[in-house]
Short mmCIF file of C-alpha atoms in Angstrom, two decimals:
data_model
loop_
_atom_site.label_atom_id
_atom_site.label_comp_id
_atom_site.label_asym_id
_atom_site.label_seq_id
_atom_site.Cartn_x
_atom_site.Cartn_y
_atom_site.Cartn_z
CA MET A 1 84.56 -152.51 117.52
CA GLY A 2 81.62 -149.99 115.78
CA GLU A 3 81.99 -147.18 114.15
CA ILE A 4 84.00 -144.11 115.75
CA THR A 5 82.65 -140.89 114.97
CA ILE A 6 85.18 -137.34 115.33
CA VAL A 7 83.96 -134.41 116.65
CA SER A 8 85.10 -131.03 115.86
CA THR A 9 84.23 -127.87 114.73
CA PRO A 10 86.67 -125.17 112.99
CA TYR A 11 86.19 -122.90 116.17
CA ASP A 12 86.79 -126.14 118.27
CA ASP A 13 90.19 -126.17 116.27
CA VAL A 14 91.07 -122.49 116.94
CA PHE A 15 90.38 -122.82 121.06
CA ARG A 16 92.12 -126.07 120.99
CA THR A 17 95.35 -124.10 118.48
CA LEU A 18 95.19 -121.20 121.48
CA LEU A 19 95.40 -123.14 124.53
CA ASN A 20 98.53 -125.84 123.20
CA ASP A 21 100.47 -122.67 121.38
CA CYS A 22 99.90 -120.27 123.63
CA ARG A 23 99.60 -121.65 127.01
CA GLU A 24 100.04 -118.67 129.49
CA LEU A 25 97.44 -117.14 127.89
CA VAL A 26 94.48 -119.71 129.43
CA ILE A 27 95.81 -118.86 133.17
CA PRO A 28 93.22 -115.01 133.05
CA VAL A 29 90.64 -116.87 131.74
CA ILE A 30 90.66 -119.39 134.90
CA ASN A 31 90.69 -116.67 137.34
CA GLU A 32 88.12 -115.63 135.79
CA LEU A 33 85.51 -118.32 135.63
CA PHE A 34 86.56 -119.91 139.04
CA TRP A 35 87.56 -116.81 140.76
CA THR A 36 91.46 -117.90 141.01
CA LYS A 37 94.62 -116.23 141.94
CA TYR A 38 96.97 -117.63 139.66
CA SER A 39 99.70 -115.57 138.90
CA GLY A 40 100.83 -116.99 135.37
CA ASN A 41 104.08 -118.27 136.34
CA GLU A 42 102.44 -121.64 136.87
CA LYS A 43 103.02 -125.02 134.66
CA ILE A 44 100.58 -125.81 132.73
CA VAL A 45 100.34 -130.00 131.78
CA PHE A 46 98.00 -131.43 128.92
CA SER A 47 96.45 -134.59 128.97
CA GLN A 48 95.48 -136.05 126.14
CA ASP A 49 92.74 -134.11 123.87
CA VAL A 50 91.33 -137.53 122.55
CA HIS A 51 88.65 -139.79 124.54
CA PHE A 52 87.07 -143.12 123.12
CA LEU A 53 83.23 -143.31 124.63
CA ASN A 54 81.67 -146.20 124.28
CA ARG A 55 77.86 -145.95 123.29
CA GLN A 56 74.62 -148.26 124.08
CA ASP A 57 74.32 -148.99 120.51
CA GLY A 58 78.41 -150.62 120.40
CA ASN A 59 79.20 -148.12 118.74
CA GLU A 60 82.72 -146.45 120.20
CA ASP A 61 83.25 -142.45 119.20
CA LYS A 62 86.31 -140.61 119.63
CA GLU A 63 85.31 -137.64 120.68
CA ILE A 64 87.90 -134.09 120.48
CA THR A 65 88.04 -132.46 123.85
CA ASP A 66 88.78 -128.29 123.82
CA THR A 67 90.86 -129.34 125.79
CA SER A 68 91.89 -131.10 129.53
CA PHE A 69 94.95 -129.89 131.39
CA THR A 70 96.64 -129.99 135.10
CA ILE A 71 97.73 -126.22 136.70
CA LEU A 72 100.59 -127.11 138.84
CA GLY A 73 100.88 -124.19 141.51
CA ASP A 74 100.07 -124.09 145.00
CA GLU A 75 98.19 -127.08 144.55
CA THR A 76 97.49 -129.28 141.88
CA LYS A 77 94.30 -129.29 139.96
CA LYS A 78 92.86 -130.20 136.67
CA TYR A 79 90.69 -128.58 134.23
CA HIS A 80 88.70 -129.09 131.30
CA LEU A 81 87.14 -126.13 128.85
CA GLU A 82 84.83 -126.16 125.70
CA CYS A 83 84.72 -124.02 123.17
CA GLU A 84 80.71 -124.04 122.46
CA SER A 85 78.81 -121.84 119.45
CA SER A 86 75.20 -124.06 118.72
CA LEU A 87 72.20 -123.14 120.57
CA PRO A 88 71.24 -124.91 124.21
CA ASP A 89 69.51 -128.19 123.87
CA GLY A 90 70.62 -130.03 127.20
CA ARG A 91 72.85 -132.36 124.76
CA MET A 92 75.84 -130.18 125.00
CA THR A 93 75.77 -130.82 129.26
CA ILE A 94 75.49 -134.67 128.71
CA ARG A 95 78.50 -134.89 126.45
CA LEU A 96 80.46 -132.79 128.77
CA PHE A 97 80.02 -134.87 131.93
CA GLU A 98 80.75 -137.95 129.00
CA TYR A 99 83.90 -136.09 128.61
CA ASP A 100 84.71 -135.41 132.32
CA ALA A 101 83.63 -139.03 133.32
CA GLN A 102 86.46 -140.25 130.64
CA ILE A 103 89.11 -137.90 131.38
CA ALA A 104 88.29 -138.92 135.58
CA LEU A 105 88.93 -142.70 134.22
CA ASP A 106 91.33 -142.18 131.92
CA GLU A 107 94.01 -140.55 134.78
CA GLY A 108 91.85 -142.51 137.55
CA GLU A 109 93.62 -145.27 140.24
CA VAL A 110 92.94 -148.90 141.98
CA ILE A 111 94.30 -148.60 145.01
CA ASN A 112 92.98 -152.28 147.59
CA GLU A 113 90.28 -152.37 144.81
CA THR A 114 88.91 -148.88 145.61
CA LEU A 115 88.76 -146.94 142.50
CA THR A 116 89.46 -142.91 143.59
CA VAL A 117 88.91 -140.67 140.58
CA THR A 118 88.80 -136.75 140.06
CA PHE A 119 86.45 -134.90 137.79
CA PRO A 120 88.09 -131.63 136.41
CA ASN A 121 87.45 -127.55 136.92
CA THR A 122 84.72 -127.74 134.09
CA ALA A 123 83.91 -124.51 132.50
CA VAL A 124 82.15 -123.59 128.71
CA LEU A 125 82.87 -120.84 126.22
CA TYR A 126 79.73 -119.30 124.45
CA LEU A 127 80.62 -117.55 120.99
CA ARG A 128 77.07 -117.27 120.52
CA THR A 129 74.20 -116.34 122.99
CA TYR A 130 70.75 -117.17 122.47
CA MET A 131 67.55 -116.42 125.36
CA LYS A 132 67.54 -119.73 126.67
CA THR A 133 71.67 -119.78 127.30
CA PRO A 134 71.99 -120.11 130.76
CA ASP A 135 74.76 -118.48 133.00
CA LYS A 136 75.69 -121.87 133.99
CA MET A 137 75.00 -125.75 134.23
CA ARG A 138 74.43 -128.00 137.09
CA TYR A 139 75.73 -131.64 137.22
CA VAL A 140 73.85 -133.87 139.97
CA VAL A 141 75.00 -137.07 139.97
CA LYS A 142 72.94 -139.29 142.63
CA THR A 143 74.73 -142.45 144.24
CA PRO A 144 74.35 -144.89 146.74
CA GLY A 145 76.32 -142.85 149.28
CA GLY A 146 75.16 -139.46 148.12
CA THR A 147 74.28 -137.20 146.18
CA VAL A 148 76.82 -134.66 144.63
CA GLU A 149 76.21 -131.94 142.96
CA TYR A 150 78.28 -128.81 141.65
CA ASP A 151 78.03 -125.84 138.67
CA VAL A 152 79.87 -125.74 135.64
CA PRO A 153 80.53 -121.82 134.88
CA ILE A 154 79.72 -120.70 131.24
CA MET A 155 81.79 -118.01 129.49
CA LYS A 156 79.82 -115.97 127.16
CA ILE A 157 81.84 -114.00 124.64
CA GLN A 158 79.21 -111.07 124.18
CA GLY A 159 79.40 -110.61 128.01
CA TYR A 160 82.69 -108.83 127.75
CA SER A 161 83.60 -105.87 126.38
CA LEU A 162 87.87 -105.07 124.58
CA GLU A 163 88.49 -102.81 127.93
CA TYR A 164 87.66 -105.61 130.39
CA ILE A 165 89.42 -107.43 127.66
CA PHE A 166 92.79 -105.91 127.77
CA SER A 167 92.20 -105.38 131.79
CA LYS A 168 92.12 -108.62 132.79
CA GLY A 169 94.43 -109.97 130.25
CA LEU A 170 92.04 -112.49 128.19
CA LEU A 171 93.39 -112.17 125.25
CA LEU A 172 92.15 -115.51 124.99
CA LEU A 173 88.88 -114.25 123.66
CA ILE A 174 90.30 -111.91 120.82
CA PRO A 175 89.76 -114.38 118.11
CA PHE A 176 86.02 -114.74 119.16
CA TYR A 177 85.40 -111.19 119.77
CA ILE A 178 83.87 -110.66 116.76
CA PHE A 179 80.81 -112.91 117.42
CA SER A 180 79.71 -109.81 119.93
CA HIS A 181 79.29 -108.11 115.91
CA GLU A 182 77.49 -110.98 114.33
CA LYS A 183 74.24 -109.89 114.33
CA ASN A 184 75.19 -107.28 112.59
CA PHE A 185 77.20 -108.42 109.67
CA LYS A 186 74.24 -107.82 107.45
CA VAL A 187 74.53 -103.84 108.29
CA TYR A 188 78.08 -103.36 107.89
CA ASN A 189 77.96 -105.27 104.72
CA SER A 190 76.00 -102.74 103.64
CA ASN A 191 76.90 -99.59 105.54
CA GLU A 192 80.52 -98.43 104.65
CA GLN A 193 80.30 -95.92 107.69
CA LYS A 194 79.29 -98.58 110.06
CA LEU A 195 81.57 -100.51 108.94
CA ALA A 196 84.77 -98.12 109.46
CA GLU A 197 83.46 -97.72 113.03
CA LEU A 198 84.04 -101.74 113.03
CA LYS A 199 87.19 -101.13 111.63
CA VAL A 200 88.85 -98.87 114.20
CA GLU A 201 87.18 -100.79 117.00
CA TYR A 202 89.48 -103.96 115.17
CA GLN A 203 92.59 -101.47 114.47
CA ASP A 204 92.47 -100.88 118.29
CA ILE A 205 93.08 -104.05 119.08
CA LEU A 206 95.93 -104.58 116.39
CA ASN A 207 97.30 -101.07 118.90
CA ARG A 208 96.89 -102.48 121.65
CA LEU A 209 98.32 -106.13 120.89
CA ASP A 210 101.55 -104.32 119.05
CA LYS A 211 101.09 -102.31 123.06
CA LEU A 212 101.46 -105.12 125.05
CA GLU A 213 104.44 -106.81 122.88
CA GLN A 214 106.50 -103.60 122.83
CA GLU A 215 106.21 -103.60 126.93
CA GLY A 216 106.76 -107.28 127.04
CA ILE A 217 103.66 -108.69 128.46
CA ILE A 218 103.09 -111.24 125.03
CA GLY A 219 105.89 -112.51 122.65
CA ALA A 220 105.69 -112.23 119.11
CA PHE A 221 104.95 -115.58 118.48
CA ASP A 222 101.40 -114.89 121.25
CA LYS A 223 100.76 -111.61 118.93
CA ARG A 224 100.70 -113.24 115.72
CA THR A 225 98.85 -116.60 116.85
CA ILE A 226 96.22 -113.85 118.32
CA ILE A 227 96.44 -112.34 114.74
CA GLU A 228 95.96 -114.94 112.83
CA LEU A 229 93.58 -117.18 114.22
CA SER A 230 91.38 -114.08 114.22
CA GLY A 231 91.91 -114.17 110.31
CA ASP A 232 90.49 -117.67 110.68
CA VAL A 233 87.44 -117.00 112.69
CA ILE A 234 86.62 -113.86 110.78
CA LYS A 235 86.69 -116.03 107.19
CA GLU A 236 84.95 -118.81 108.68
CA ILE A 237 81.76 -116.53 110.32
CA ALA A 238 81.46 -113.86 107.89
CA GLN A 239 81.42 -116.11 104.84
CA LYS A 240 77.86 -114.48 103.19
CA TYR A 241 79.44 -111.32 103.95
CA GLU A 242 82.20 -110.24 101.74
CA ASN A 243 82.95 -106.62 102.87
CA VAL A 244 82.94 -107.87 106.23
CA GLN A 245 86.15 -110.68 105.25
CA LYS A 246 87.21 -107.68 103.20
CA GLY A 247 86.96 -105.15 105.54
CA ILE A 248 88.29 -106.93 108.80
CA GLY A 249 89.23 -110.34 107.32
CA GLY A 250 92.29 -107.78 105.35
CA MET A 251 92.97 -106.08 108.29
CA MET A 252 93.83 -109.29 110.15
CA SER A 253 95.98 -110.30 106.98
CA GLY A 254 97.58 -106.86 106.54
CA ALA A 255 98.78 -107.07 110.40
CA LEU A 256 100.15 -110.30 109.59
CA LEU A 257 102.36 -109.41 106.64
CA GLU A 258 103.27 -106.69 109.10
CA THR A 259 104.11 -108.71 111.91
CA GLU A 260 106.15 -111.36 109.60
CA ALA A 261 108.30 -108.32 107.83
CA ARG A 262 109.33 -107.44 111.40
CA THR A 263 110.10 -110.46 112.70
CA ILE A 264 112.45 -110.68 109.59
CA LEU A 265 113.81 -107.77 109.81
CA ASN A 266 114.74 -107.71 113.72
CA ARG A 267 116.47 -111.21 112.80
CA GLY A 268 118.73 -109.28 110.69
CA LYS A 269 119.24 -106.48 113.22
CA ASP A 270 120.63 -109.55 115.39
CA GLU A 271 122.71 -111.18 112.67
CA ALA A 272 124.22 -107.40 112.15
CA LYS A 273 124.52 -107.06 115.79
CA LYS A 274 126.69 -110.96 116.21
CA GLU A 275 128.84 -109.94 112.92
CA THR A 276 129.95 -106.65 114.95
CA ALA A 277 130.38 -108.12 118.08
CA LEU A 278 132.55 -111.12 116.23
CA ARG A 279 134.65 -108.32 114.89
CA MET A 280 135.71 -106.52 117.85
CA LEU A 281 136.27 -109.88 119.34
CA LYS A 282 138.29 -111.25 116.57
CA ASP A 283 140.74 -107.71 116.80
CA GLY A 284 140.75 -108.13 120.42
CA GLU A 285 141.16 -104.64 121.86
CA LEU A 286 138.13 -104.30 123.37
CA PRO A 287 136.91 -106.34 127.22
CA ILE A 288 133.94 -107.78 126.79
CA ASP A 289 131.90 -106.04 128.50
CA LYS A 290 132.71 -102.97 125.67
CA ILE A 291 131.47 -105.65 123.40
CA ALA A 292 128.12 -106.52 124.87
CA LYS A 293 128.09 -102.32 125.30
CA TYR A 294 129.00 -101.68 121.38
CA SER A 295 127.14 -104.23 120.03
CA GLY A 296 123.96 -104.26 121.50
CA LEU A 297 123.88 -108.04 122.92
CA ASP A 298 124.28 -109.32 125.89
CA ILE A 299 127.32 -110.08 127.87
CA ALA A 300 126.55 -113.64 128.24
CA GLU A 301 125.61 -113.82 123.77
CA ILE A 302 129.06 -112.19 123.87
CA LYS A 303 130.62 -115.06 126.15
CA LEU A 304 128.50 -117.46 123.49
CA LEU A 305 130.60 -115.91 120.85
CA ALA A 306 134.07 -115.89 122.28
CA GLY A 307 133.56 -118.90 123.16
CA LEU A 308 134.01 -118.84 126.66
CA GLN A 309 130.48 -120.62 127.89
CA THR A 310 128.78 -123.55 126.30
CA VAL A 311 124.65 -123.51 125.87
#
């Protein structure tokens, strides 16, 4: 076996973490890319994200995809998303097709010497946009049985405003939104007023995330993950710009600490509610519905505490 190499970048890692830890965030992105109408209640099943690709020189590369998964809805469909920050040069298209072919082979089946493989619906998120960045990629596969061709959609982060991101629920894009401002880092770093304007924009992001959490549209974990990974991307992309790091990165760190403190506080409140309910149960003077009302817990929680219902 030849040498094994691993292909991954810090941005890939952030993208993979978002997809795996906040799975419900991927559905709006799929709807945006493929014009699907998933409700968000579908089940997402992730495939292995490591594939071994055999090279002509005898080496075997260990490639990490970003990532492949199946959505179980009215019909079952496989998807493959990639995150890319480099200049388009053709190699990305080749590498993407290699991934897709390996994904198809990994899950292919042979019946009566007939091999059936299903290629995933594939798309790419481009973090940086250049003059050479196309609006789509295209596969053209010429086989003895005929030619198969189809498009691979491209999502360009610079093409999405905050209004559109939040209106469409494309929260998966928020950690990478800073790429829309990358070309102005030098200005932000030397101009306090311009940096202040950027900070206002990021405060708006934090406020919107708070509102979504309060409305129950996203959970505390998802919000925390978005904020934490936004900070990770800012730390990586703005390494040479100290004021941007401190200004925007500092906001993310502060918001993260505030979120953690609020979680601890809420946990304390929940414990206090349980203690109150337990005292009422011990007194034995109030029915369960009244204990629920006075303690602030659900009736089901009171029943659990009373030992009337098992988990």
